[in-house]
Coordinates of C-alpha atoms and ligand atoms in Angstrom, one line a residue:
M1 CA -19.5 52.1 85.6
T2 CA -16.5 54.5 85.8
Q3 CA -14.8 56.0 88.7
D4 CA -13.3 59.4 89.3
R5 CA -9.9 59.4 91.1
K6 CA -11.1 62.0 93.6
T7 CA -14.0 59.9 94.7
I8 CA -12.1 56.6 95.2
D9 CA -13.1 55.2 98.5
P10 CA -9.9 54.2 100.3
D11 CA -11.7 51.1 101.7
S12 CA -12.3 49.9 98.1
R13 CA -8.6 49.5 97.7
R14 CA -8.0 47.1 100.5
H15 CA -9.4 43.6 100.4
A16 CA -8.3 40.0 100.8
Y17 CA -6.9 38.0 97.9
P18 CA -7.7 35.3 96.9
D19 CA -11.4 35.3 97.6
E20 CA -13.2 32.2 96.3
S21 CA -16.6 33.8 96.9
S22 CA -15.7 36.9 94.8
R23 CA -17.4 37.4 91.4
S24 CA -13.9 37.3 89.8
A25 CA -13.4 33.7 91.2
Q26 CA -16.9 32.7 90.1
L27 CA -16.2 34.0 86.6
Y28 CA -13.0 32.2 86.4
R29 CA -14.7 28.9 87.3
R30 CA -17.3 29.6 84.6
A31 CA -14.6 30.4 82.0
H32 CA -13.0 27.0 82.4
R33 CA -16.0 25.4 81.0
S34 CA -15.4 27.0 77.6
I35 CA -11.8 28.3 77.5
P36 CA -8.6 26.2 78.1
D37 CA -7.1 27.5 81.4
G38 CA -10.0 30.0 81.6
A39 CA -8.4 32.7 79.5
S40 CA -7.4 33.5 75.9
R41 CA -4.4 35.4 77.2
S42 CA -2.1 33.6 79.6
M43 CA -0.6 36.9 80.8
T44 CA -3.9 37.9 82.4
L45 CA -4.0 34.9 84.6
I46 CA -3.2 35.3 88.3
R47 CA -3.3 32.2 90.5
P48 CA -5.5 31.0 92.1
H49 CA -8.0 33.3 90.3
P50 CA -7.5 36.3 88.0
I51 CA -9.2 39.6 88.4
Y52 CA -12.1 40.5 86.0
V53 CA -12.3 44.2 85.3
A54 CA -15.5 46.2 85.1
S55 CA -14.1 49.6 84.1
G56 CA -11.1 51.9 83.9
N57 CA -10.7 55.6 84.2
G58 CA -7.4 57.6 84.1
A59 CA -4.8 55.8 86.1
W60 CA -7.3 53.6 88.0
V61 CA -9.4 50.5 87.2
M62 CA -12.3 48.9 89.1
D63 CA -12.9 45.1 89.2
V64 CA -16.3 43.3 89.0
D65 CA -16.4 43.2 92.9
G66 CA -16.0 47.0 93.2
H67 CA -12.3 46.9 94.2
Q68 CA -10.2 49.8 92.9
Y69 CA -6.6 49.5 91.7
L70 CA -4.0 51.9 90.5
D71 CA -3.1 50.4 87.2
A72 CA 0.6 49.7 87.2
N73 CA 0.4 47.4 84.2
N74 CA -1.7 49.4 81.6
N75 CA -2.5 46.4 79.5
F76 CA 1.2 45.5 79.3
T77 CA 2.2 49.0 78.3
S78 CA -0.4 49.7 75.6
I79 CA -2.3 52.5 77.5
I80 CA -0.4 55.8 77.6
L81 CA -2.9 58.7 78.1
G82 CA -5.0 56.8 80.7
H83 CA -8.1 54.7 80.6
A84 CA -11.3 56.1 78.9
D85 CA -9.4 59.1 77.6
P86 CA -12.1 61.6 76.5
G87 CA -10.3 62.5 73.2
V88 CA -10.0 58.9 72.1
N89 CA -13.6 58.1 73.2
E90 CA -14.9 61.0 71.2
A91 CA -13.1 59.9 68.0
V92 CA -14.1 56.3 68.4
T93 CA -17.8 57.1 69.2
E94 CA -17.9 59.3 66.1
R95 CA -16.4 56.4 64.0
L96 CA -18.8 53.8 65.5
G97 CA -21.8 55.8 64.1
K98 CA -20.3 55.6 60.6
G99 CA -19.5 51.8 60.4
T100 CA -16.5 49.9 61.6
A101 CA -15.2 47.6 59.0
F102 CA -15.0 47.9 55.2
A103 CA -13.1 46.4 52.3
M104 CA -12.1 50.0 51.4
G105 CA -9.4 52.3 52.7
T106 CA -10.1 55.1 55.0
E107 CA -8.5 58.5 55.4
A108 CA -7.9 57.7 59.1
E109 CA -5.2 55.1 58.0
I110 CA -3.3 57.8 56.0
E111 CA -3.5 60.2 58.9
L112 CA -2.0 57.8 61.4
A113 CA 0.6 56.7 58.9
E114 CA 1.6 60.4 58.2
L115 CA 1.8 61.1 61.9
L116 CA 4.2 58.2 62.6
V117 CA 6.3 58.9 59.5
E118 CA 6.8 62.4 60.7
R119 CA 7.6 61.5 64.2
V120 CA 10.1 58.6 63.6
P121 CA 12.7 59.6 61.0
S122 CA 13.7 56.0 60.1
I123 CA 10.1 55.2 59.1
E124 CA 9.7 56.4 55.6
R125 CA 6.8 54.1 54.9
I126 CA 4.5 52.1 57.2
R127 CA 1.9 49.4 57.0
F128 CA -0.6 48.5 59.7
C129 CA -1.6 45.1 61.0
N130 CA -3.4 43.9 64.2
S131 CA -0.7 43.0 66.7
G132 CA 3.0 43.5 67.6
T133 CA 3.5 39.8 66.8
E134 CA 2.4 40.5 63.2
A135 CA 4.5 43.7 63.0
V136 CA 7.6 41.7 64.0
M137 CA 6.7 38.9 61.6
G138 CA 6.2 41.4 58.8
A139 CA 9.6 43.0 59.5
I140 CA 11.4 39.7 59.5
K141 CA 9.7 38.6 56.2
A142 CA 10.5 41.9 54.6
A143 CA 14.2 41.6 55.7
R144 CA 14.4 38.0 54.3
A145 CA 12.7 39.1 51.0
F146 CA 14.9 42.2 50.6
T147 CA 18.2 40.4 51.3
G148 CA 17.3 37.0 49.9
R149 CA 18.7 35.5 53.1
P150 CA 17.1 33.1 55.6
M151 CA 18.5 33.9 59.1
I152 CA 17.8 36.4 61.8
A153 CA 19.7 37.1 65.0
K154 CA 17.9 38.1 68.2
V155 CA 18.7 38.7 71.8
E156 CA 18.4 35.9 74.3
G157 CA 15.3 36.2 76.5
A158 CA 13.9 39.1 74.5
Y159 CA 10.1 39.0 73.9
H160 CA 8.9 39.9 70.4
G161 CA 5.5 38.2 70.3
T162 CA 4.7 34.7 69.3
Y163 CA 6.0 34.2 65.7
D164 CA 8.1 31.1 65.7
H165 CA 11.4 32.6 64.9
A166 CA 10.9 35.7 67.1
E167 CA 10.2 33.7 70.2
T168 CA 13.4 31.6 69.9
S169 CA 15.3 31.4 73.3
L170 CA 12.6 33.4 75.0
G171 CA 12.5 30.9 77.8
S172 CA 16.1 29.5 77.9
S173 CA 17.1 28.2 81.2
P174 CA 20.5 27.2 82.7
D175 CA 19.9 23.6 81.5
T176 CA 19.5 24.7 77.9
W177 CA 21.2 28.0 77.3
G178 CA 24.9 27.0 76.9
N179 CA 27.9 29.3 77.3
D180 CA 27.6 33.0 78.2
D181 CA 29.4 33.9 75.0
A182 CA 27.5 31.5 72.7
P183 CA 23.8 31.2 73.7
V184 CA 22.1 28.1 72.3
S185 CA 19.0 28.7 70.0
V186 CA 16.2 27.1 71.9
A187 CA 12.7 26.7 70.4
Y188 CA 10.0 28.1 72.7
A189 CA 6.7 26.4 71.9
A190 CA 6.4 22.6 71.9
G191 CA 6.3 21.2 68.4
T192 CA 8.3 24.1 66.8
P193 CA 10.1 22.6 63.8
R194 CA 13.9 22.1 64.5
S195 CA 14.7 24.2 61.4
V196 CA 13.4 27.4 63.2
A197 CA 16.2 27.3 65.8
E198 CA 18.7 26.6 63.1
E199 CA 17.6 29.8 61.4
V200 CA 18.0 32.0 64.5
A201 CA 21.3 33.1 66.0
V202 CA 21.0 34.2 69.6
L203 CA 22.9 37.2 71.0
P204 CA 23.8 37.9 74.6
F205 CA 22.5 41.4 75.4
N206 CA 25.2 44.0 76.1
N207 CA 28.0 41.6 75.2
A208 CA 29.6 43.3 72.1
A209 CA 32.5 41.0 71.5
A210 CA 30.5 37.8 71.7
S211 CA 27.7 39.3 69.6
R212 CA 30.2 40.3 66.9
S213 CA 31.6 36.7 66.6
I214 CA 28.1 35.2 66.5
L215 CA 27.0 37.6 63.8
D216 CA 30.3 37.0 61.9
R217 CA 29.6 33.3 61.9
C218 CA 26.2 33.9 60.3
G219 CA 28.0 35.4 57.3
D220 CA 26.0 36.0 54.2
Q221 CA 23.1 34.0 55.6
L222 CA 22.0 36.8 57.9
A223 CA 18.9 38.8 56.8
A224 CA 18.5 40.9 59.9
V225 CA 19.3 41.5 63.6
L226 CA 16.1 42.0 65.6
I227 CA 16.6 44.1 68.6
D228 CA 14.6 45.7 71.4
T229 CA 16.9 48.2 73.1
L230 CA 15.0 48.0 76.4
P231 CA 14.0 44.3 76.6
S232 CA 11.4 43.8 79.3
R233 CA 11.8 40.1 79.8
A234 CA 15.6 40.5 80.0
G235 CA 15.1 42.8 82.9
L236 CA 14.9 46.3 81.4
P237 CA 18.7 46.6 81.6
D238 CA 20.4 49.8 80.4
V239 CA 21.8 49.2 77.0
D240 CA 25.6 49.7 76.4
V241 CA 26.4 52.1 73.5
A242 CA 29.3 49.8 72.5
F243 CA 27.0 46.8 72.2
L244 CA 24.6 48.8 70.0
E245 CA 27.4 50.1 67.8
T246 CA 28.7 46.6 67.3
V247 CA 25.3 45.2 66.4
F248 CA 24.5 48.0 63.9
T249 CA 28.0 48.0 62.3
T250 CA 28.4 44.2 62.1
A251 CA 25.0 43.8 60.6
R252 CA 25.6 46.4 58.0
T253 CA 29.1 45.2 57.1
Q254 CA 27.5 41.8 56.4
G255 CA 24.8 43.3 54.3
A256 CA 22.1 42.5 56.8
L257 CA 19.4 44.8 58.1
V258 CA 18.6 46.0 61.6
I259 CA 15.0 45.7 62.8
M260 CA 14.2 47.7 66.0
D261 CA 11.3 46.3 68.0
E262 CA 9.7 49.5 69.4
V263 CA 6.4 47.8 70.2
I264 CA 6.9 48.8 73.8
S265 CA 9.7 51.4 73.7
L266 CA 7.9 53.9 71.4
R267 CA 6.4 55.1 74.7
L268 CA 9.9 56.4 75.7
G269 CA 9.7 59.5 73.4
L270 CA 8.1 61.2 70.5
G271 CA 10.6 59.3 68.2
G272 CA 10.7 56.2 70.4
N273 CA 13.9 54.9 71.9
Q274 CA 15.6 55.2 68.5
G275 CA 15.0 58.9 68.9
R276 CA 16.5 59.0 72.4
L277 CA 19.5 56.8 71.4
G278 CA 20.1 58.5 68.0
L279 CA 19.7 55.2 66.1
R280 CA 18.4 54.8 62.6
P281 CA 17.3 51.1 62.0
D282 CA 16.3 49.8 58.6
L283 CA 12.9 48.5 59.8
T284 CA 10.9 49.1 63.0
S285 CA 8.0 47.2 64.5
L286 CA 5.3 49.1 66.4
G287 CA 2.2 48.2 68.3
K288 CA 0.5 48.9 71.7
I289 CA 0.2 52.7 72.1
I290 CA -0.3 53.5 68.4
G291 CA -3.7 51.9 68.6
G292 CA -5.0 54.2 71.3
G293 CA -6.3 51.1 73.3
F294 CA -7.4 49.0 70.3
P295 CA -5.6 46.0 68.7
V296 CA -2.8 47.2 66.4
G297 CA 0.6 46.6 65.0
A298 CA 2.7 48.3 62.2
T299 CA 5.8 47.6 60.3
G300 CA 7.7 50.6 59.0
G301 CA 11.1 51.5 57.6
R302 CA 13.2 52.5 54.6
A303 CA 11.0 53.1 51.5
D304 CA 13.1 50.8 49.3
I305 CA 12.8 47.9 51.8
M306 CA 9.1 48.6 52.4
D307 CA 8.5 48.2 48.7
V308 CA 8.6 44.4 49.3
F309 CA 5.0 44.9 50.4
A310 CA 4.0 46.6 47.2
S311 CA 2.7 45.0 44.1
I312 CA 4.7 46.7 41.4
D313 CA 3.5 46.7 37.8
G314 CA 0.6 44.4 38.7
Q315 CA 3.0 41.7 40.0
R316 CA 2.3 39.9 43.3
A317 CA 4.2 41.7 46.1
A318 CA 7.4 40.0 47.2
V319 CA 5.8 39.7 50.6
P320 CA 2.1 39.5 50.3
T321 CA 0.1 40.8 53.3
A322 CA -3.5 40.9 54.0
G323 CA -5.4 40.9 57.3
T324 CA -9.2 41.4 57.3
F325 CA -8.9 43.9 60.1
S326 CA -5.6 45.6 59.2
A327 CA -5.9 49.4 59.4
N328 CA -9.4 49.0 60.8
P329 CA -10.9 52.5 61.0
V330 CA -11.8 52.3 64.7
T331 CA -8.2 51.5 65.6
M332 CA -6.9 54.1 63.2
V333 CA -9.0 57.0 64.7
A334 CA -8.3 55.9 68.2
G335 CA -4.6 55.6 67.4
F336 CA -4.5 59.1 65.9
A337 CA -6.5 60.7 68.7
C338 CA -4.1 59.2 71.2
M339 CA -0.8 59.8 69.4
N340 CA -1.8 63.3 68.4
Q341 CA -2.2 64.3 72.0
L342 CA 1.4 63.3 72.9
T343 CA 3.9 66.1 73.0
E344 CA 7.5 66.4 74.3
A345 CA 5.9 67.5 77.6
S346 CA 3.9 64.3 77.8
F347 CA 7.1 62.2 77.6
A348 CA 8.8 64.5 80.1
R349 CA 5.9 63.9 82.5
L350 CA 6.0 60.1 81.9
E351 CA 9.8 60.2 82.8
E352 CA 9.0 62.1 85.9
I353 CA 6.3 59.5 86.9
G354 CA 8.8 56.7 86.3
D355 CA 11.6 58.5 88.2
G356 CA 9.2 59.0 91.1
I357 CA 8.4 55.3 91.3
R358 CA 12.1 54.3 90.9
H359 CA 13.3 56.7 93.4
G360 CA 10.6 55.9 95.9
C361 CA 11.2 52.1 95.6
R362 CA 14.9 52.5 96.0
E363 CA 14.3 54.5 99.2
V364 CA 12.1 51.7 100.5
F365 CA 14.7 49.0 99.7
A366 CA 17.5 51.1 101.4
D367 CA 15.4 52.1 104.5
H368 CA 14.2 48.6 105.2
G369 CA 17.2 46.6 104.0
H370 CA 15.4 44.7 101.3
D371 CA 17.7 42.9 98.8
W372 CA 15.6 44.3 95.9
Q373 CA 16.3 46.5 92.9
I374 CA 14.4 48.4 90.3
T375 CA 15.4 49.0 86.7
G376 CA 13.8 50.9 83.8
K377 CA 13.4 54.1 81.8
G378 CA 10.5 56.6 81.3
S379 CA 7.2 55.1 82.4
L380 CA 8.6 51.6 82.4
F381 CA 10.1 49.8 85.3
R382 CA 10.9 46.4 86.6
L383 CA 11.2 45.2 90.2
H384 CA 13.7 42.4 90.9
P385 CA 13.8 40.4 94.2
H386 CA 17.6 40.2 94.2
R387 CA 20.7 42.4 93.9
R388 CA 22.5 40.7 90.9
P389 CA 23.8 43.4 88.6
I390 CA 21.5 43.1 85.5
R391 CA 23.1 43.5 82.1
S392 CA 21.2 40.7 80.3
Y393 CA 18.6 38.0 80.5
R394 CA 20.8 35.6 82.4
E395 CA 21.1 37.8 85.4
A396 CA 17.4 38.9 85.2
R397 CA 15.9 35.5 84.8
L398 CA 14.1 34.6 88.0
T399 CA 14.9 31.4 89.9
D400 CA 11.9 29.3 90.9
G401 CA 12.1 30.8 94.4
E402 CA 12.3 34.3 93.1
A403 CA 9.4 33.7 90.7
K404 CA 7.3 32.7 93.8
V405 CA 8.3 35.8 95.6
M406 CA 7.2 37.9 92.6
A407 CA 3.9 36.1 92.4
A408 CA 3.4 36.7 96.1
L409 CA 4.2 40.4 95.7
Q410 CA 1.6 40.7 92.9
R411 CA -1.0 39.2 95.3
R412 CA 0.0 41.5 98.2
L413 CA -0.2 44.5 95.8
L414 CA -3.7 43.5 94.7
E415 CA -4.8 43.5 98.3
R416 CA -3.4 47.1 98.6
G417 CA -5.1 48.5 95.5
V418 CA -2.3 48.1 92.9
Y419 CA -2.7 46.1 89.7
F420 CA 0.8 44.8 88.7
S421 CA 2.3 42.1 86.5
G422 CA 3.3 38.8 88.0
Y423 CA 7.0 39.0 87.0
G424 CA 7.8 42.6 88.0
L425 CA 7.2 44.6 84.9
G426 CA 5.5 47.9 85.7
C427 CA 4.1 50.7 83.5
M428 CA 2.3 53.9 84.4
N429 CA 0.1 56.1 82.2
L430 CA 0.0 59.9 81.9
A431 CA -3.0 60.3 84.2
T432 CA -0.9 59.1 87.2
T433 CA -0.7 61.8 89.8
D434 CA 2.0 62.4 92.5
A435 CA -0.5 60.9 95.0
D436 CA -0.8 57.8 92.9
I437 CA 3.0 57.5 92.8
A438 CA 3.0 57.7 96.6
H439 CA 0.3 55.1 96.8
F440 CA 2.3 52.7 94.6
V441 CA 5.5 53.2 96.7
E442 CA 3.6 52.8 100.0
A443 CA 1.9 49.6 98.7
V444 CA 5.3 48.2 97.7
A445 CA 6.7 49.0 101.2
D446 CA 3.7 47.5 102.9
S447 CA 3.8 44.4 100.7
L448 CA 7.5 43.8 101.1
A449 CA 7.1 44.0 104.9
T450 CA 4.7 41.1 104.8
L451 CA 6.9 39.1 102.5
D452 CA 9.9 39.1 104.8
Ligands
PLP1 C1 8.8 44.1 72.5 C2 7.5 43.4 72.1 N1 7.4 43.1 70.8 C3 6.3 42.5 70.3 C4 5.2 42.2 71.2 C5 4.0 41.5 70.6 O1 2.9 42.4 70.6 P1 1.4 41.8 70.6 O2 1.2 41.3 72.0 O3 0.6 43.0 70.2 O4 1.4 40.7 69.6 C6 5.3 42.6 72.5 C7 4.2 42.3 73.4 O5 4.3 42.5 74.6 C8 6.5 43.2 73.0 O6 6.6 43.5 74.3

């Protein structure tokens, strides 16, 4: 079951949510009998019942009840060309006929590696894994092994997947976060050993002076600074050049490495956000779009550092890695078929789509006096139900009341044929048309009118 944008029945976009008699609601009740909370991925849960998808095509998806939605989530930023892209489908279909999993290498792995090494100058060598979480973990382990040091520094509120150290201070709250200039390291998952927080220094995004002192205090214990230059959970704030310069310079003065997390931000340009900002990190973690819609992650960087993954002279590698499905040929051909289609023009169009959404939403807020704002770059944006200037996680973090407003917006948008995240992060794919942008903006305007 797929749908063509031109044949979308406008009636199939409008429906009431929640609907306890819908097939989605029924599936959710059934899921509870075998899966805690009814889903393996908490981010797909929408209360009181999530939406179960039947198919996707281009910029649109259809649920199991036949409702159509403009996809403003794109599997949390992993789809870039559009759903069911013909080029990716052809490559995958051909691969399926030849077998899908072997304890042998494939040429497809080398092809995707070569493409990424060519596109991102700081990536001289690269190794694949199955998720962004693993990619970040691999980069942290590589930095520790290369420097012989235990600590990392990361930005408060920044999401880097679910590896213990990388998720430190992801959910800090005013009760736990401490001073603005010296964020407390707060473990995220219950049961995390106390030593994890002790091994992670937490930086306030865009605060150069405070970050320098925090990094200085780490001294020769610091292996690496892990940084996402457009952190989605910290509100997609614009990054200050002075902050970036401080982080890079201080890390290097101390003999520590810089790991850039481009799991999301690679979708900002051919060379990722490091290309746009003119940065050259030591290591980079990738994921999402490089798998062409299949599970993926990759750690890349300087050749001498990446050698920690190599077994030299028959010795065990300094950082042994495995992964039954790492560099799986289906993912590799899908990733190559996707990434190889992206050109400078693709990124210019993605920017145009994002600008259309940002501009349209700002007009709606101004025309109707809504105290909202929108941040973001390229095809990524985030809606905020307040006007606090956002420079870091502390201003972006939603109060309980604001979180309820965002959840309500998500439900109102569902009723108007837009699939959107529950905390305001939005992402569009290349198949998005100008009519789709207008549909999104109109749905936001209409939804906000019902929330007032
Ligand atoms: C910046 C960033 N890093 C890492 C990850 C983890 O990637 P994955 O979900 O593939 O484990 C994510 C996921 O959203 C992310 O946004």
